[in-house]
Amino acid sequence: MIKVQHLSKRYGDLVVLKDISTEIKKGEVISIIGPSGTGKSTFLRCLNLLDHPSSSSIHVDGCNILDKKADIAKVRQKMNMVFQSFNLFSHLSVMDNLTLAPMKLLGKTRDDAEKKSLDLLRLVGLAEKANSYPDELSGGQKQRIAIARCLAMDPEVILFDEPTSALDPTMVSEVLSVIRKLAQEGMTMLIVTHEMSFARDVSSRIFYMDQGLIYEEGTPEQIFDAPQKERTRNFIHRIRSCVFEITSPDFDLYALNGEVEAFCDKQFLSRKTRNKVLLVIEELLMIYKPLLETIALELTVAYSEKNETLALVCESGGNQCNPLEGDHLVDDLGVNLIKQFSTDIAYGWDGDKNKITVSMQATRGV
Ligand code: ADP
Ligand code: MG
């Protein structure tokens, strides 16, 4: 369906895309992940001819779209794009947003265009909003309208550039559900996303982009569970964990709890798991509190999707001593509670730091 050969793109002296070659088959769903600023958007924009690559060929259905004779409007119809910021026409009703391009560019009659648009609005669950204006809709609704508008052009490929990044967390799943449905129906899609669980579920392949390249690619299992290259490994590890530096007994517990909650939500952990994590962290911090007068604590919360486990890692300086057994403990209540909620508690000394690792079962879903 798509064949990219030696695609590169530079802005002045800045080389954004170095040398990208890849092939994408019909019906494939590719999620593109990677740190920001690595050219993910630029890659999609080059495919859609919103940016012009410096050199290469891009064949879509056997036709080189970089050829001067290529019909840009036709290319964009075949390979339509959905943006992070929706890009709806605010002065047009939802229906007019959907029918405009099919009437103008595909030569459809208003009747035909409206009929098809209504079907698409039903598909994304928003037929009731046909006569509303974009400003009257939530972010999630706007993005679903943008997807319907994209589908109105009968594309063969859809390019999504972070379709949920501008949304409130509560609205992410309604948009992802629509994309999931398209995947089930066999739509070919390239999706730049930070939603890793979604990417794992929905994709046939994952592209990890870094350093202007598709640095590593593979099945979701290969990339998320067993990345081969160092930068991929670091990235995957980073998105699976959050780290807190706690340097005094007067640290901001509310802010920490908020971040832990957001992290759990992002990993789609259940409410029960989230509450368990918050409770264990609170107990751990109570135990460490007297120590925090003199030493700093680094707390890492890491989730392993593969094993469905969470690890709470507490690293602290000071003398070699198990912080869960020291003289500073008032009683065993906290430690017992932690034991009750965990599957394992390990203590280690690496010559420099005391390290407690509390492992616990983590379930996903509501
Ligand atoms: P990503 O989507 O992975 O975050 P982008 O493709 O948006 O990355 O950007 C890659 C790099 O290209 C960034 O360093 C960005 O600053 C630069 N860049 C993007 N668009 C332009 C532009 N129009 N002019 C100059 N530099 C740009
Ligand atoms: Mg981007």
mmCIF file with all atom_site columns, N, CA, C and O and ligand atoms in Angstrom, residues 11-12 14-17 34-43 45 51 161-162 192 209, ligand 1:
data_model
loop_
_atom_site.group_PDB
_atom_site.id
_atom_site.type_symbol
_atom_site.label_atom_id
_atom_site.label_alt_id
_atom_site.label_comp_id
_atom_site.label_asym_id
_atom_site.label_entity_id
_atom_site.label_seq_id
_atom_site.pdbx_PDB_ins_code
_atom_site.Cartn_x
_atom_site.Cartn_y
_atom_site.Cartn_z
_atom_site.occupancy
_atom_site.B_iso_or_equiv
_atom_site.pdbx_formal_charge
_atom_site.auth_seq_id
_atom_site.auth_comp_id
_atom_site.auth_asym_id
_atom_site.auth_atom_id
_atom_site.pdbx_PDB_model_num
ATOM   1   N N   . TYR A 1 11  ? 15.082 21.026 8.037  1.00 0.00 ? 11  TYR A N   1
ATOM   2   C CA  . TYR A 1 11  ? 14.683 22.428 8.097  1.00 0.00 ? 11  TYR A CA  1
ATOM   3   C C   . TYR A 1 11  ? 15.969 23.220 8.250  1.00 0.00 ? 11  TYR A C   1
ATOM   4   O O   . TYR A 1 11  ? 16.573 23.181 9.314  1.00 0.00 ? 11  TYR A O   1
ATOM   5   N N   . GLY A 1 12  ? 16.414 23.896 7.204  1.00 0.00 ? 12  GLY A N   1
ATOM   6   C CA  . GLY A 1 12  ? 17.696 24.572 7.265  1.00 0.00 ? 12  GLY A CA  1
ATOM   7   C C   . GLY A 1 12  ? 18.776 23.561 7.588  1.00 0.00 ? 12  GLY A C   1
ATOM   8   O O   . GLY A 1 12  ? 18.927 22.568 6.874  1.00 0.00 ? 12  GLY A O   1
ATOM   9   N N   . LEU A 1 14  ? 18.855 21.802 10.358 1.00 0.00 ? 14  LEU A N   1
ATOM   10  C CA  . LEU A 1 14  ? 18.338 20.754 11.241 1.00 0.00 ? 14  LEU A CA  1
ATOM   11  C C   . LEU A 1 14  ? 17.826 19.560 10.430 1.00 0.00 ? 14  LEU A C   1
ATOM   12  O O   . LEU A 1 14  ? 16.862 19.672 9.669  1.00 0.00 ? 14  LEU A O   1
ATOM   13  N N   . VAL A 1 15  ? 18.521 18.424 10.604 1.00 0.00 ? 15  VAL A N   1
ATOM   14  C CA  . VAL A 1 15  ? 18.067 17.210 9.918  1.00 0.00 ? 15  VAL A CA  1
ATOM   15  C C   . VAL A 1 15  ? 17.034 16.530 10.804 1.00 0.00 ? 15  VAL A C   1
ATOM   16  O O   . VAL A 1 15  ? 17.357 16.069 11.891 1.00 0.00 ? 15  VAL A O   1
ATOM   17  N N   . VAL A 1 16  ? 15.796 16.513 10.381 1.00 0.00 ? 16  VAL A N   1
ATOM   18  C CA  . VAL A 1 16  ? 14.734 15.947 11.220 1.00 0.00 ? 16  VAL A CA  1
ATOM   19  C C   . VAL A 1 16  ? 14.525 14.472 10.908 1.00 0.00 ? 16  VAL A C   1
ATOM   20  O O   . VAL A 1 16  ? 14.478 13.636 11.789 1.00 0.00 ? 16  VAL A O   1
ATOM   21  N N   . LEU A 1 17  ? 14.419 14.159 9.628  1.00 0.00 ? 17  LEU A N   1
ATOM   22  C CA  . LEU A 1 17  ? 14.302 12.757 9.225  1.00 0.00 ? 17  LEU A CA  1
ATOM   23  C C   . LEU A 1 17  ? 15.540 12.415 8.405  1.00 0.00 ? 17  LEU A C   1
ATOM   24  O O   . LEU A 1 17  ? 15.860 13.104 7.445  1.00 0.00 ? 17  LEU A O   1
ATOM   25  N N   . GLY A 1 34  ? 7.648  7.414  20.387 1.00 0.00 ? 34  GLY A N   1
ATOM   26  C CA  . GLY A 1 34  ? 8.995  7.955  20.487 1.00 0.00 ? 34  GLY A CA  1
ATOM   27  C C   . GLY A 1 34  ? 8.973  9.280  21.219 1.00 0.00 ? 34  GLY A C   1
ATOM   28  O O   . GLY A 1 34  ? 7.909  9.877  21.377 1.00 0.00 ? 34  GLY A O   1
ATOM   29  N N   . PRO A 1 35  ? 10.141 9.748  21.666 1.00 0.00 ? 35  PRO A N   1
ATOM   30  C CA  . PRO A 1 35  ? 10.224 11.017 22.385 1.00 0.00 ? 35  PRO A CA  1
ATOM   31  C C   . PRO A 1 35  ? 9.739  12.174 21.513 1.00 0.00 ? 35  PRO A C   1
ATOM   32  O O   . PRO A 1 35  ? 9.694  12.033 20.286 1.00 0.00 ? 35  PRO A O   1
ATOM   33  N N   . SER A 1 36  ? 9.395  13.294 22.121 1.00 0.00 ? 36  SER A N   1
ATOM   34  C CA  . SER A 1 36  ? 8.940  14.404 21.290 1.00 0.00 ? 36  SER A CA  1
ATOM   35  C C   . SER A 1 36  ? 10.131 15.050 20.592 1.00 0.00 ? 36  SER A C   1
ATOM   36  O O   . SER A 1 36  ? 11.272 14.967 21.055 1.00 0.00 ? 36  SER A O   1
ATOM   37  N N   . GLY A 1 37  ? 9.847  15.622 19.441 1.00 0.00 ? 37  GLY A N   1
ATOM   38  C CA  . GLY A 1 37  ? 10.902 16.263 18.666 1.00 0.00 ? 37  GLY A CA  1
ATOM   39  C C   . GLY A 1 37  ? 11.703 15.315 17.793 1.00 0.00 ? 37  GLY A C   1
ATOM   40  O O   . GLY A 1 37  ? 12.733 15.694 17.240 1.00 0.00 ? 37  GLY A O   1
ATOM   41  N N   . THR A 1 38  ? 11.245 14.078 17.652 1.00 0.00 ? 38  THR A N   1
ATOM   42  C CA  . THR A 1 38  ? 12.013 13.120 16.851 1.00 0.00 ? 38  THR A CA  1
ATOM   43  C C   . THR A 1 38  ? 11.477 12.981 15.432 1.00 0.00 ? 38  THR A C   1
ATOM   44  O O   . THR A 1 38  ? 11.883 12.089 14.710 1.00 0.00 ? 38  THR A O   1
ATOM   45  N N   . GLY A 1 39  ? 10.526 13.833 15.071 1.00 0.00 ? 39  GLY A N   1
ATOM   46  C CA  . GLY A 1 39  ? 10.101 13.830 13.669 1.00 0.00 ? 39  GLY A CA  1
ATOM   47  C C   . GLY A 1 39  ? 8.880  12.974 13.354 1.00 0.00 ? 39  GLY A C   1
ATOM   48  O O   . GLY A 1 39  ? 8.602  12.708 12.188 1.00 0.00 ? 39  GLY A O   1
ATOM   49  N N   . LYS A 1 40  ? 8.131  12.585 14.371 1.00 0.00 ? 40  LYS A N   1
ATOM   50  C CA  . LYS A 1 40  ? 6.947  11.751 14.125 1.00 0.00 ? 40  LYS A CA  1
ATOM   51  C C   . LYS A 1 40  ? 5.905  12.521 13.306 1.00 0.00 ? 40  LYS A C   1
ATOM   52  O O   . LYS A 1 40  ? 5.386  12.015 12.319 1.00 0.00 ? 40  LYS A O   1
ATOM   53  N N   . SER A 1 41  ? 5.616  13.752 13.750 1.00 0.00 ? 41  SER A N   1
ATOM   54  C CA  . SER A 1 41  ? 4.650  14.567 13.002 1.00 0.00 ? 41  SER A CA  1
ATOM   55  C C   . SER A 1 41  ? 5.181  14.872 11.615 1.00 0.00 ? 41  SER A C   1
ATOM   56  O O   . SER A 1 41  ? 4.438  14.826 10.627 1.00 0.00 ? 41  SER A O   1
ATOM   57  N N   . THR A 1 42  ? 6.461  15.189 11.539 1.00 0.00 ? 42  THR A N   1
ATOM   58  C CA  . THR A 1 42  ? 7.059  15.511 10.245 1.00 0.00 ? 42  THR A CA  1
ATOM   59  C C   . THR A 1 42  ? 6.912  14.330 9.284  1.00 0.00 ? 42  THR A C   1
ATOM   60  O O   . THR A 1 42  ? 6.597  14.516 8.100  1.00 0.00 ? 42  THR A O   1
ATOM   61  N N   . PHE A 1 43  ? 7.105  13.137 9.794  1.00 0.00 ? 43  PHE A N   1
ATOM   62  C CA  . PHE A 1 43  ? 6.968  11.938 8.958  1.00 0.00 ? 43  PHE A CA  1
ATOM   63  C C   . PHE A 1 43  ? 5.553  11.850 8.381  1.00 0.00 ? 43  PHE A C   1
ATOM   64  O O   . PHE A 1 43  ? 5.372  11.688 7.172  1.00 0.00 ? 43  PHE A O   1
ATOM   65  N N   . ARG A 1 45  ? 3.417  14.282 8.103  1.00 0.00 ? 45  ARG A N   1
ATOM   66  C CA  . ARG A 1 45  ? 3.179  15.437 7.226  1.00 0.00 ? 45  ARG A CA  1
ATOM   67  C C   . ARG A 1 45  ? 3.826  15.245 5.852  1.00 0.00 ? 45  ARG A C   1
ATOM   68  O O   . ARG A 1 45  ? 3.299  15.694 4.844  1.00 0.00 ? 45  ARG A O   1
ATOM   69  N N   . ASP A 1 51  ? 4.299  18.613 4.279  1.00 0.00 ? 51  ASP A N   1
ATOM   70  C CA  . ASP A 1 51  ? 5.706  18.991 4.238  1.00 0.00 ? 51  ASP A CA  1
ATOM   71  C C   . ASP A 1 51  ? 6.307  18.294 3.037  1.00 0.00 ? 51  ASP A C   1
ATOM   72  O O   . ASP A 1 51  ? 5.842  17.226 2.647  1.00 0.00 ? 51  ASP A O   1
ATOM   73  N N   . ASP A 1 161 ? -2.287 12.066 13.982 1.00 0.00 ? 161 ASP A N   1
ATOM   74  C CA  . ASP A 1 161 ? -1.166 12.656 14.717 1.00 0.00 ? 161 ASP A CA  1
ATOM   75  C C   . ASP A 1 161 ? -1.604 13.006 16.137 1.00 0.00 ? 161 ASP A C   1
ATOM   76  O O   . ASP A 1 161 ? -2.245 14.023 16.367 1.00 0.00 ? 161 ASP A O   1
ATOM   77  N N   . GLU A 1 162 ? -1.268 12.151 17.066 1.00 0.00 ? 162 GLU A N   1
ATOM   78  C CA  . GLU A 1 162 ? -1.630 12.329 18.479 1.00 0.00 ? 162 GLU A CA  1
ATOM   79  C C   . GLU A 1 162 ? -3.093 12.745 18.650 1.00 0.00 ? 162 GLU A C   1
ATOM   80  O O   . GLU A 1 162 ? -3.386 13.810 19.192 1.00 0.00 ? 162 GLU A O   1
ATOM   81  N N   . VAL A 1 192 ? 0.316  8.221  15.404 1.00 0.00 ? 192 VAL A N   1
ATOM   82  C CA  . VAL A 1 192 ? 1.311  8.706  16.363 1.00 0.00 ? 192 VAL A CA  1
ATOM   83  C C   . VAL A 1 192 ? 0.588  8.841  17.694 1.00 0.00 ? 192 VAL A C   1
ATOM   84  O O   . VAL A 1 192 ? -0.448 9.515  17.771 1.00 0.00 ? 192 VAL A O   1
ATOM   85  N N   . MET A 1 209 ? 10.349 5.701  16.859 1.00 0.00 ? 209 MET A N   1
ATOM   86  C CA  . MET A 1 209 ? 11.156 6.691  16.141 1.00 0.00 ? 209 MET A CA  1
ATOM   87  C C   . MET A 1 209 ? 12.085 7.426  17.085 1.00 0.00 ? 209 MET A C   1
ATOM   88  O O   . MET A 1 209 ? 11.702 7.820  18.179 1.00 0.00 ? 209 MET A O   1
HETATM 89  P P1  . ADP B 2 .   ? 7.513  15.066 16.960 1.00 0.00 ? 1   ADP B P1  1
HETATM 90  O O1  . ADP B 2 .   ? 6.199  15.034 16.259 1.00 0.00 ? 1   ADP B O1  1
HETATM 91  O O2  . ADP B 2 .   ? 8.207  13.738 17.012 1.00 0.00 ? 1   ADP B O2  1
HETATM 92  O O3  . ADP B 2 .   ? 7.434  15.662 18.320 1.00 0.00 ? 1   ADP B O3  1
HETATM 93  P P2  . ADP B 2 .   ? 8.200  17.007 14.947 1.00 0.00 ? 1   ADP B P2  1
HETATM 94  O O4  . ADP B 2 .   ? 8.088  16.247 13.676 1.00 0.00 ? 1   ADP B O4  1
HETATM 95  O O5  . ADP B 2 .   ? 7.074  17.907 15.292 1.00 0.00 ? 1   ADP B O5  1
HETATM 96  O O6  . ADP B 2 .   ? 8.515  16.002 16.129 1.00 0.00 ? 1   ADP B O6  1
HETATM 97  O O7  . ADP B 2 .   ? 9.505  17.909 14.925 1.00 0.00 ? 1   ADP B O7  1
HETATM 98  C C1  . ADP B 2 .   ? 10.797 17.382 14.713 1.00 0.00 ? 1   ADP B C1  1
HETATM 99  C C2  . ADP B 2 .   ? 11.804 18.486 14.751 1.00 0.00 ? 1   ADP B C2  1
HETATM 100 O O8  . ADP B 2 .   ? 11.606 19.349 13.641 1.00 0.00 ? 1   ADP B O8  1
HETATM 101 C C3  . ADP B 2 .   ? 11.721 19.374 15.981 1.00 0.00 ? 1   ADP B C3  1
HETATM 102 O O9  . ADP B 2 .   ? 13.016 19.663 16.408 1.00 0.00 ? 1   ADP B O9  1
HETATM 103 C C4  . ADP B 2 .   ? 11.021 20.597 15.489 1.00 0.00 ? 1   ADP B C4  1
HETATM 104 O O10 . ADP B 2 .   ? 11.427 21.732 16.220 1.00 0.00 ? 1   ADP B O10 1
HETATM 105 C C5  . ADP B 2 .   ? 11.472 20.691 14.036 1.00 0.00 ? 1   ADP B C5  1
HETATM 106 N N1  . ADP B 2 .   ? 10.469 21.321 13.176 1.00 0.00 ? 1   ADP B N1  1
HETATM 107 C C6  . ADP B 2 .   ? 9.212  20.855 12.948 1.00 0.00 ? 1   ADP B C6  1
HETATM 108 N N2  . ADP B 2 .   ? 8.555  21.654 12.077 1.00 0.00 ? 1   ADP B N2  1
HETATM 109 C C7  . ADP B 2 .   ? 9.414  22.647 11.752 1.00 0.00 ? 1   ADP B C7  1
HETATM 110 C C8  . ADP B 2 .   ? 9.324  23.795 10.880 1.00 0.00 ? 1   ADP B C8  1
HETATM 111 N N3  . ADP B 2 .   ? 8.227  24.050 10.185 1.00 0.00 ? 1   ADP B N3  1
HETATM 112 N N4  . ADP B 2 .   ? 10.415 24.588 10.808 1.00 0.00 ? 1   ADP B N4  1
HETATM 113 C C9  . ADP B 2 .   ? 11.526 24.324 11.513 1.00 0.00 ? 1   ADP B C9  1
HETATM 114 N N5  . ADP B 2 .   ? 11.688 23.268 12.326 1.00 0.00 ? 1   ADP B N5  1
HETATM 115 C C10 . ADP B 2 .   ? 10.638 22.440 12.458 1.00 0.00 ? 1   ADP B C10 1
#
